[in-house]
Amino acid sequence: MSHADDEPVTNFSTNPHMTDILASRLSRRQALLGGLSATTAAMFGSFGVSGCSNGDGDGSSTLKLGFDPVAHSLADMVSVPSGYSAAVLYALGDPIKAGVGAYTNTGLDANFESRAGDHHDGMHYFPLPLGSQTSDNGLLCLNHENISEAYLHIAGPTTANGARPQAEVLKEMNCHGVSVVEIRKTGGVWSVVQDSAYNRRVTPFTEMELHGPLAGSGFATTKYSPTGTVTRGTLNNCANGYTPWGTYLTCEENWAGYFKRAEGDDANRNGADNALLARYGISPGRSGNYGWTTASGDQFQRLDITVTGASASDDYRNEAYTYGWIVEIDPYHPESTPRKRSALGRLGHEGCVFGPVKAGEPVVAYTGDDSRNEYIYKYVSNANWDPADANGGLAAGDKYLNDGTLYVAKFNENGTGEWIALVYQSNGLDETNALYPFGSQAAVMVGARLAADSVGATKMDRPEWGAVNPKNGEVYFTLTNSSSSSSGRGQGGSGSQPVDAANPRSYDATTGSLSDSLDGNVNGHIIRWREDGGMASATTFAWDIFLFGSRSSYGAQINASQLTDDNDFSSPDGLWFDPRGLLWIQTDDGAYTDTTNCMMLAAVAGKVGDGGEITLGSQKTYIGALPSEDSLRRFLVGPKECEITGITMTPDGRSLFVNIQHPGEKGGAAAPTSNWPSATGDATVTGTPGARPRSATIVITRDDGGAIAL
Ligand code: FEO
Ligand code: CA
Ligand code: CA
């Protein structure tokens, strides 16, 4: 079983990308200028523009990129601009408890509950102490999305008499989850504090509380928790979030693949249950990733959701309903139990990003569902923000994340959009619904994809990370690609993707032509929107496309953002506004990797509406102002067969943390295809020939100690 980004298409609903296009009463011009009317400009000012020196909502215009662009690279090392250094800080297997030995990287190491996991992904730096702006001591929280199984054992994974050895499965599962590690800078050098009391691994075995509509609803009833209030573990933790109250969010993405479901199990369930499982990709006959359920022990076999007992409290038929959530972790309290926040819906969650909070207004968070043809969602709390909760931990999470409204996005052809509420007994989400008989808010949240299908949300080209511009509250989302060919990262199928204004390209990966056999949106794009009235909780918005990914060699119909050798990219995935308002773009690509390894770029963002209308093929859309080499530059290129994902920074802007995930992902222990990182800890040099590659967090600093990238 490969760990490869397995995002099977499970959205076969009949709504096309742009179904039921409503003729909007707003013209495009009105939509884009709406936020600039006298009334809304005043509201906008109180929302987030206060940090903007020119006050026009374009909070990045005073930023200036101050580094030389990094060239394309196929080298097995990290490349950063001249005058910068990159050091390995926290790599697969590194010990995080006193007395645990150094990682041998031979396949012999065990006890990963006390070591770094694999496949580093979303990440955030929390200063120590809580509430401070400390830039030389903090807690790094990061996700371990998956594993490079081939490198974890002496000579790859084994199976005996149809069963995986328990020790191997234990190791693989403990390599998933989350790390919380204290880091400290001493003498200019960052290191992990190996014996810190804060250090912690959250794994697929860690007990989790269920909160929100799911808790006690019956959907989560299992042999382990007959009352349906707790579950074990978190899986496939991709991107992340961090709350306004000082906690970390880890997001469960491709969790469905880990579950086994025997052939014929559909005969023991009703039609609604079968439809629900199928919509999330768990049809009968699935064996479950890596064969974990073949190991002996309840903690492994509970991932087999086949109905075997007399009732839900006798087996694990419902175990998969306890996955697919956003999970809140309090890094400052290592003894605390993580909480799954079911009011944010059950999806293939990529990440979760908050709008700027304002006293007396709801808390707003955005989350994307990363599979082809899935949707973008927004959560709006019922409770209004109280700044006294700023360091409130999980109790504040209970207040803001357990009660609220989940919306799904519809992008209209004219550059406007709307948020459609997913609330039981509204918008047709009730027992009479044709897709699923929603009988409660718990059902709407557990079946959020089906709910979104039925209200006519816009199918997107794989929503990955979101980011909110701290200067003006505008929201950016990467749409990594919709490729249906082997030349992209998309899965299976063939032929063109349907296009619409918000997902406007489908083209041939080899020629970059709209007219040959179409592979889909091969290189992805970044969409952005501004909530009407500058209110994060608004139910309407205006959007445009910030950037189109492309080879610089493609023609203008594909390379619509006119990218050059210094800033072209493919398959944007990670996305983050740093506190200064600089936008960082990271790639997880398979379509441009003949030319360059995956990369990270820095961008000075403009604002929605700063470009204009264009037509690509026969599809009209809206594009932001074209980037220049002063506003978009490549900052980093990673080693072979990696993706770049996960990014955070110290409050002083002088230490930048980035994750290198799965270098050498196509190789094996006998013939590694990457040897990164080097044993010296310098991320910018190649490793020892023959050495097994390791996912790792690196820390980037400027040699003169200055602010990163500016
Ligand atoms: Fe885990 Fe969608 O990337
Ligand atoms: Ca991702
Ligand atoms: Ca990815």
XYZ file of N, CA and C in Angstrom, residues 325-535:
633
model
N -12.459 14.736 11.370
C -12.778 15.943 12.135
C -11.556 16.839 12.315
N -11.834 18.024 12.799
C -10.781 18.928 13.257
C -10.588 18.674 14.750
N -9.334 18.508 15.143
C -9.003 18.112 16.506
C -8.240 19.243 17.187
N -8.688 19.625 18.377
C -8.045 20.716 19.112
C -7.135 20.150 20.203
N -5.910 20.658 20.250
C -4.901 20.223 21.213
C -4.380 21.451 21.948
N -4.254 21.357 23.270
C -3.672 22.448 24.054
C -2.200 22.142 24.298
N -1.303 22.816 23.569
C 0.118 22.470 23.702
C 0.695 22.846 25.059
N 0.065 23.793 25.731
C 0.601 24.267 27.003
C 0.230 23.354 28.171
N -0.679 22.407 27.923
C -1.108 21.470 28.969
C -0.964 20.042 28.455
N 0.245 19.472 28.616
C 0.520 18.160 28.006
C -0.355 17.035 28.544
N -0.981 17.242 29.707
C -1.855 16.205 30.258
C -3.271 16.286 29.700
N -3.585 17.328 28.928
C -4.968 17.541 28.477
C -5.347 16.548 27.374
N -6.628 16.234 27.303
C -7.142 15.306 26.296
C -7.596 16.091 25.068
N -7.104 15.737 23.887
C -7.541 16.436 22.670
C -9.055 16.299 22.453
N -9.623 17.276 21.774
C -11.072 17.306 21.558
C -11.386 17.397 20.067
N -12.192 16.459 19.593
C -12.628 16.506 18.190
C -13.839 17.427 18.103
N -13.780 18.417 17.227
C -14.777 19.485 17.144
C -15.747 19.216 15.997
N -16.827 18.505 16.316
C -17.691 18.010 15.237
C -18.590 19.081 14.624
N -18.688 20.257 15.243
C -19.522 21.312 14.640
C -18.878 21.876 13.374
N -17.612 21.527 13.101
C -16.950 21.987 11.876
C -17.059 20.981 10.736
N -17.863 19.945 10.930
C -18.162 19.029 9.844
C -17.131 17.923 9.671
N -17.589 16.852 9.042
C -16.737 15.693 8.781
C -16.399 15.665 7.295
N -15.109 15.853 7.030
C -14.619 16.025 5.661
C -13.280 15.322 5.530
N -12.642 15.513 4.367
C -11.213 15.268 4.256
C -10.551 16.603 4.540
N -10.543 16.980 5.830
C -10.086 18.323 6.200
C -8.619 18.511 5.848
N -8.341 19.580 5.109
C -6.952 19.926 4.861
C -6.412 20.749 6.038
N -6.976 21.909 6.277
C -6.543 22.754 7.391
C -7.728 23.524 7.934
N -7.446 24.465 8.815
C -8.514 25.275 9.416
C -7.905 26.625 9.785
N -8.390 27.680 9.151
C -7.766 28.989 9.337
C -8.818 30.003 9.774
N -8.430 30.835 10.736
C -9.384 31.778 11.317
C -9.322 33.136 10.642
N -10.492 33.757 10.534
C -10.534 35.168 10.181
C -10.076 35.983 11.383
N -9.730 37.264 11.171
C -9.351 38.112 12.303
C -10.522 38.202 13.281
N -10.220 38.115 14.578
C -11.309 38.208 15.556
C -11.512 39.661 15.972
N -12.760 39.960 16.281
C -13.109 41.305 16.736
C -14.082 41.170 17.892
N -13.849 41.928 18.954
C -14.701 41.844 20.150
C -16.160 42.039 19.763
N -16.999 41.157 20.294
C -18.440 41.288 20.073
C -18.943 40.706 18.771
N -18.032 40.120 17.949
C -18.467 39.490 16.695
C -18.149 37.996 16.728
N -18.852 37.204 15.916
C -18.595 35.758 15.920
C -17.159 35.433 15.512
N -16.704 34.271 15.937
C -15.418 33.730 15.499
C -15.678 32.948 14.208
N -14.815 33.157 13.213
C -15.022 32.557 11.896
C -13.791 31.740 11.506
N -14.013 30.532 10.988
C -12.906 29.684 10.544
C -13.266 29.056 9.197
N -12.252 28.885 8.364
C -12.427 28.320 7.024
C -11.713 26.975 6.950
N -12.314 26.015 6.233
C -11.694 24.704 6.086
C -12.037 24.125 4.724
N -11.054 23.491 4.107
C -11.261 22.904 2.789
C -11.276 21.387 2.857
N -11.957 20.793 1.899
C -12.087 19.334 1.802
C -11.276 18.915 0.589
N -10.098 18.320 0.831
C -9.189 18.060 -0.277
C -9.427 16.731 -0.958
N -10.315 16.734 -1.904
C -10.395 15.703 -2.928
C -10.918 16.396 -4.163
N -10.721 15.776 -5.300
C -11.273 16.382 -6.509
C -12.767 16.559 -6.360
N -13.249 17.703 -6.777
C -14.683 18.003 -6.796
C -15.291 18.186 -5.420
N -14.468 18.458 -4.413
C -15.029 18.748 -3.088
C -15.102 20.257 -2.867
N -15.451 20.645 -1.646
C -15.932 21.995 -1.389
C -15.066 22.753 -0.374
N -15.372 24.062 -0.269
C -14.774 24.923 0.755
C -15.873 25.312 1.746
N -15.543 25.283 3.024
C -16.516 25.504 4.087
C -16.091 26.665 5.001
N -17.075 27.210 5.674
C -16.820 28.268 6.667
C -17.666 27.996 7.904
N -17.061 28.151 9.051
C -17.760 27.971 10.326
C -17.892 29.327 11.010
N -19.074 29.616 11.534
C -19.319 30.866 12.250
C -19.869 30.514 13.631
N -19.190 30.959 14.675
C -19.597 30.590 16.037
C -20.872 31.310 16.444
N -21.605 30.694 17.352
C -22.752 31.392 17.952
C -22.280 32.406 18.983
N -21.247 32.057 19.744
C -20.738 32.985 20.763
C -19.942 34.099 20.085
N -20.047 35.300 20.622
C -19.257 36.419 20.121
C -17.924 36.496 20.842
N -16.914 36.964 20.118
C -15.547 36.966 20.650
C -15.398 37.910 21.832
N -14.777 37.353 22.882
C -14.435 38.119 24.074
C -12.910 38.089 24.198
N -12.245 39.225 24.068
C -10.775 39.226 24.128
C -10.224 38.629 25.416
N -11.044 38.540 26.449
C -10.584 37.914 27.692
C -10.312 36.422 27.511
N -10.775 35.845 26.397
C -10.542 34.420 26.132
C -9.230 34.162 25.387
N -8.427 35.197 25.187
C -7.255 35.079 24.313
C -6.299 33.957 24.712
N -6.215 33.619 25.983
C -5.363 32.507 26.411
C -6.206 31.411 27.059
N -7.411 31.246 26.572
C -8.410 30.429 27.259
C -8.313 28.932 27.071
N -7.451 28.449 26.176
C -7.273 27.011 26.014
C -8.543 26.278 25.595
N -8.618 25.012 25.970
C -9.713 24.150 25.502
C -11.084 24.610 25.988
N -11.146 25.312 27.132
C -12.447 25.820 27.606
C -12.972 26.868 26.630
N -12.071 27.704 26.111
C -12.497 28.668 25.090
C -12.903 27.927 23.817
N -12.183 26.835 23.503
C -12.574 26.019 22.359
C -13.992 25.496 22.502
N -14.343 25.054 23.700
C -15.717 24.592 23.942
C -16.722 25.706 23.642
N -16.347 26.912 24.047
C -17.269 28.049 23.896
C -17.497 28.415 22.428
N -16.421 28.407 21.649
C -16.536 28.914 20.270
C -16.702 27.827 19.215
N -16.239 26.619 19.494
C -16.229 25.605 18.432
C -17.285 24.512 18.589
N -18.032 24.527 19.692
C -19.056 23.484 19.842
C -20.432 23.911 19.342
N -20.668 25.204 19.260
C -21.967 25.713 18.829
C -21.756 26.776 17.762
N -22.238 26.485 16.581
C -22.099 27.456 15.502
C -22.714 26.902 14.235
N -22.541 27.633 13.151
C -23.124 27.243 11.874
C -22.014 26.953 10.871
N -22.120 25.796 10.213
C -21.202 25.462 9.130
C -21.873 25.832 7.805
N -21.125 26.544 6.962
C -21.600 26.937 5.632
C -20.706 26.292 4.579
N -21.248 26.170 3.368
C -20.437 25.709 2.244
C -20.499 26.762 1.143
N -19.405 26.855 0.372
C -19.275 27.954 -0.588
C -19.855 27.617 -1.953
N -20.508 28.618 -2.509
C -20.954 28.570 -3.895
C -20.350 29.768 -4.605
N -19.558 29.500 -5.633
C -18.887 30.565 -6.398
C -19.693 30.810 -7.666
N -20.238 32.007 -7.806
C -21.057 32.331 -8.977
C -20.184 32.745 -10.158
N -20.740 32.610 -11.344
C -20.009 32.924 -12.574
C -19.640 34.400 -12.686
N -20.343 35.255 -11.969
C -20.120 36.698 -12.130
C -19.148 37.277 -11.103
N -18.414 36.414 -10.393
C -17.430 36.918 -9.445
C -17.974 37.154 -8.054
N -19.239 36.835 -7.836
C -19.774 36.880 -6.476
C -19.828 35.456 -5.942
N -20.149 35.345 -4.674
C -20.308 34.024 -4.088
C -21.229 34.101 -2.898
N -21.637 32.927 -2.440
C -22.528 32.901 -1.281
C -22.201 31.698 -0.408
N -22.497 31.862 0.863
C -22.315 30.796 1.838
C -23.679 30.198 2.152
N -23.803 28.880 2.006
C -25.078 28.201 2.226
C -24.986 27.399 3.526
N -25.919 27.663 4.437
C -25.871 27.044 5.771
C -26.209 25.561 5.702
N -25.459 24.769 6.453
C -25.727 23.338 6.585
C -26.329 23.107 7.963
N -27.621 23.332 8.032
C -28.336 23.287 9.310
C -29.538 22.364 9.159
N -29.671 21.452 10.092
C -30.802 20.519 10.099
C -32.128 21.278 9.986
N -32.973 20.809 9.110
C -34.311 21.353 8.867
C -34.295 22.693 8.137
N -33.154 23.032 7.533
C -33.188 24.169 6.606
C -32.498 23.753 5.313
N -32.792 24.459 4.235
C -32.216 24.160 2.913
C -32.405 22.692 2.517
N -33.494 22.099 2.957
C -33.805 20.726 2.558
C -33.030 19.655 3.306
N -32.334 20.035 4.370
C -31.535 19.054 5.119
C -32.386 18.449 6.239
N -33.252 17.539 5.817
C -34.136 16.898 6.790
C -34.377 15.450 6.374
N -35.333 14.812 7.006
C -35.570 13.387 6.800
C -36.018 13.063 5.379
N -36.517 14.062 4.659
C -37.020 13.798 3.307
C -35.958 14.009 2.232
N -34.746 14.356 2.618
C -33.686 14.641 1.641
C -33.396 13.414 0.776
N -33.241 13.632 -0.528
C -33.079 12.509 -1.456
C -31.715 11.838 -1.332
N -30.695 12.569 -0.886
C -29.362 11.981 -0.805
C -29.137 11.223 0.494
N -29.729 11.729 1.572
C -29.543 11.117 2.884
C -30.648 11.626 3.809
N -31.251 10.750 4.583
C -32.333 11.191 5.476
C -31.776 11.846 6.740
N -31.436 13.118 6.631
C -30.852 13.821 7.775
C -31.888 13.923 8.897
N -31.547 13.319 10.043
C -32.499 13.310 11.146
C -32.066 14.148 12.327
N -30.944 14.846 12.205
C -30.427 15.626 13.325
C -29.275 16.477 12.808
N -28.829 17.433 13.617
C -27.640 18.200 13.240
C -26.412 17.287 13.225
N -26.417 16.273 14.092
C -25.299 15.316 14.066
C -25.211 14.653 12.696
N -26.348 14.288 12.121
C -26.349 13.650 10.796
C -25.818 14.606 9.737
N -26.189 15.885 9.839
C -25.709 16.873 8.867
C -24.193 17.022 8.973
N -23.659 16.985 10.186
C -22.210 17.134 10.349
C -21.465 15.864 9.938
N -21.961 14.692 10.323
C -21.305 13.430 9.947
C -21.347 13.256 8.427
N -22.441 13.698 7.819
C -22.598 13.582 6.368
C -22.474 14.928 5.677
N -21.545 15.752 6.137
C -21.438 17.128 5.622
C -21.250 17.163 4.102
N -20.536 16.181 3.545
C -20.366 16.171 2.083
C -21.714 15.989 1.380
N -22.535 15.091 1.908
C -23.848 14.865 1.302
C -24.731 16.096 1.464
N -24.611 16.750 2.621
C -25.383 17.970 2.846
C -24.958 19.041 1.850
N -23.648 19.164 1.646
C -23.139 20.167 0.709
C -23.566 19.842 -0.722
N -23.556 18.549 -1.076
C -24.049 18.147 -2.406
C -25.475 18.646 -2.604
N -26.279 18.434 -1.580
C -27.705 18.656 -1.786
C -28.071 20.132 -1.826
N -27.202 21.005 -1.303
C -27.520 22.442 -1.385
C -26.850 23.111 -2.588
N -26.166 22.318 -3.443
C -25.635 22.880 -4.687
C -24.364 23.679 -4.529
N -23.479 23.247 -3.634
C -22.187 23.915 -3.477
C -21.340 23.744 -4.737
N -20.301 24.567 -4.876
C -19.443 24.524 -6.066
C -18.296 23.540 -5.880
N -18.243 22.567 -6.782
C -17.136 21.603 -6.765
C -15.849 22.303 -7.162
N -14.809 22.076 -6.376
C -13.553 22.793 -6.578
C -12.434 21.836 -6.999
N -11.356 22.436 -7.526
C -10.196 21.663 -7.980
C -9.272 21.317 -6.804
N -9.794 20.599 -5.851
C -9.059 20.104 -4.675
C -8.610 21.233 -3.731
N -9.478 21.657 -2.851
C -9.108 22.702 -1.879
C -8.053 22.207 -0.900
N -6.910 22.894 -0.885
C -5.864 22.558 0.095
C -5.881 23.633 1.190
N -4.751 24.277 1.452
C -4.705 25.203 2.587
C -5.455 26.504 2.310
N -5.911 27.120 3.394
C -6.430 28.476 3.357
C -5.525 29.392 4.163
N -5.623 30.685 3.895
C -4.849 31.676 4.643
C -5.630 32.980 4.628
N -5.574 33.695 5.734
C -6.298 34.956 5.829
C -5.291 36.096 5.954
N -5.426 37.087 5.074
C -4.532 38.236 5.100
C -4.773 39.025 6.390
N -3.778 39.099 7.275
C -4.006 39.772 8.553
C -4.237 41.271 8.385
N -3.912 41.783 7.216
C -4.043 43.230 7.008
C -5.421 43.640 6.522
N -6.122 42.742 5.840
C -7.434 43.167 5.336
C -8.512 42.095 5.409
N -8.190 40.929 5.989
C -9.204 39.900 6.207
C -9.576 39.101 4.973
N -8.944 39.354 3.818
C -9.273 38.572 2.626
C -8.736 37.149 2.769
N -9.476 36.207 2.192
C -9.198 34.786 2.384
C -8.667 34.176 1.090
N -7.572 33.445 1.197
C -6.949 32.792 0.041
C -7.029 31.283 0.242
N -7.292 30.549 -0.835
C -7.278 29.080 -0.780
C -6.524 28.532 -1.978
N -5.628 27.574 -1.723
C -5.009 26.868 -2.839
C -5.975 25.815 -3.367
N -6.032 25.700 -4.688
C -6.753 24.618 -5.370
C -5.660 23.887 -6.144
N -5.183 22.799 -5.562
C -3.872 22.287 -5.957
C -3.802 21.803 -7.390
N -4.818 21.087 -7.839
C -4.945 20.669 -9.240
C -6.202 19.820 -9.343
N -6.567 19.535 -10.556
C -7.679 18.592 -10.745
C -7.263 17.578 -11.769
N -5.970 17.319 -11.796
C -5.425 16.526 -12.876
C -5.995 15.120 -12.851
N -6.349 14.626 -14.034
C -6.867 13.267 -14.114
C -5.913 12.370 -14.884
N -4.710 12.854 -15.125
C -3.745 12.039 -15.868
C -2.600 11.631 -14.960
N -1.806 10.691 -15.433
C -0.695 10.218 -14.629
C 0.395 11.275 -14.514
N 0.329 12.306 -15.328
C 1.358 13.335 -15.269
C 1.093 14.328 -14.141
N -0.057 14.247 -13.546
C -0.340 15.106 -12.412
C -0.518 14.257 -11.184
N -0.888 14.889 -10.045
C -1.067 14.120 -8.831
C -2.484 13.632 -8.669
N -3.349 14.022 -9.583
C -4.738 13.604 -9.465
C -4.879 12.106 -9.651
N -6.014 11.609 -9.323
C -6.219 10.168 -9.290
C -7.150 9.713 -10.401
N -6.686 8.747 -11.152
C -7.543 7.971 -12.026
C -8.312 8.776 -13.063
N -9.151 8.088 -13.761
C -10.041 8.739 -14.699
C -9.301 9.289 -15.904
N -10.035 9.850 -16.802
C -9.424 10.463 -17.965
C -10.405 11.473 -18.515
N -9.929 12.243 -19.441
C -10.785 13.232 -20.065
C -10.814 14.524 -19.283
N -11.528 15.451 -19.829
C -11.481 16.801 -19.285
C -12.285 16.927 -18.004
N -11.858 17.880 -17.195
C -12.629 18.289 -16.041
C -13.645 19.324 -16.501
N -14.828 19.301 -15.936
C -15.730 20.417 -16.218
C -15.126 21.697 -15.648
N -15.285 22.776 -16.377
C -14.750 24.043 -15.881
C -15.894 24.987 -15.532
N -15.566 25.936 -14.696
C -16.489 27.019 -14.377
C -15.630 28.233 -14.050
N -16.238 29.331 -13.698
C -15.472 30.565 -13.530
C -14.424 30.440 -12.423
N -14.753 29.732 -11.349
C -13.834 29.633 -10.215
C -12.798 28.530 -10.398
N -13.041 27.638 -11.334
C -12.132 26.518 -11.658
C -12.046 26.463 -13.177
N -11.375 27.465 -13.790
C -11.622 27.729 -15.211
C -10.732 26.998 -16.209
N -9.732 26.242 -15.742
C -8.815 25.675 -16.722
C -8.901 24.156 -16.785
N -8.848 23.629 -18.001
C -8.623 22.202 -18.229
C -7.776 22.110 -19.478
N -6.614 21.457 -19.370
C -5.672 21.505 -20.492
C -4.778 20.284 -20.490
N -3.999 20.178 -21.554
C -3.122 19.038 -21.739
C -1.797 19.282 -21.015
N -1.390 18.320 -20.205
C -0.203 18.508 -19.372
C 1.080 18.560 -20.196
N 1.107 17.863 -21.313
C 2.334 17.800 -22.102
C 2.526 19.054 -22.950
N 1.444 19.487 -23.566
C 1.581 20.609 -24.494
C 1.157 21.934 -23.882
N 0.462 21.885 -22.764
C -0.059 23.130 -22.218
C -1.115 23.734 -23.121
N -1.791 22.881 -23.849
C -2.770 23.355 -24.831
C -4.184 23.069 -24.366
N -5.048 24.010 -24.622
C -6.449 23.816 -24.293
C -7.130 22.849 -25.246
N -6.509 22.581 -26.380
C -7.249 21.886 -27.429
C -6.886 20.414 -27.585
N -5.799 19.963 -26.964
C -5.465 18.545 -27.091
C -6.289 17.728 -26.098
N -5.888 16.500 -25.863
C -6.618 15.722 -24.869
C -6.424 16.400 -23.518
N -7.478 16.636 -22.846
C -7.442 17.490 -21.661
C -7.164 16.670 -20.412
N -6.210 17.119 -19.626
C -5.849 16.416 -18.401
C -6.449 17.057 -17.154
N -7.102 18.187 -17.296
C -7.658 18.862 -16.132
C -6.870 20.119 -15.818
N -7.025 20.601 -14.611
C -6.279 21.769 -14.138
C -4.953 21.241 -13.598
N -4.000 21.076 -14.470
C -2.777 20.329 -14.167
C -1.940 21.008 -13.078
N -1.863 22.331 -13.104
C -0.935 23.048 -12.228
C -1.603 23.811 -11.087
N -2.933 23.801 -11.029
C -3.617 24.407 -9.891
C -3.648 25.924 -9.906
N -4.394 26.484 -8.975
C -4.475 27.938 -8.843
C -4.798 28.320 -7.411
N -4.773 29.618 -7.148
C -5.070 30.142 -5.811
C -6.217 31.125 -5.951
N -7.337 30.795 -5.307
C -8.509 31.659 -5.354
C -8.542 32.511 -4.085
N -9.208 33.629 -4.124
C -9.323 34.460 -2.919
C -10.669 35.171 -2.951
N -11.110 35.592 -1.791
C -12.370 36.335 -1.739
C -12.370 37.344 -0.594
N -13.266 38.284 -0.746
C -13.499 39.270 0.302
C -14.947 39.166 0.733
N -15.157 38.953 2.013
C -16.515 38.861 2.536
C -17.189 40.228 2.395
N -18.434 40.209 1.983
C -19.139 41.481 1.775
C -19.231 42.276 3.072
N -19.017 43.548 2.947
C -19.067 44.437 4.105
C -17.852 44.284 5.001
N -16.868 43.483 4.555
C -15.697 43.269 5.396
C -16.022 42.482 6.655
N -17.187 41.843 6.683
C -17.594 41.074 7.865
C -17.277 39.603 7.614
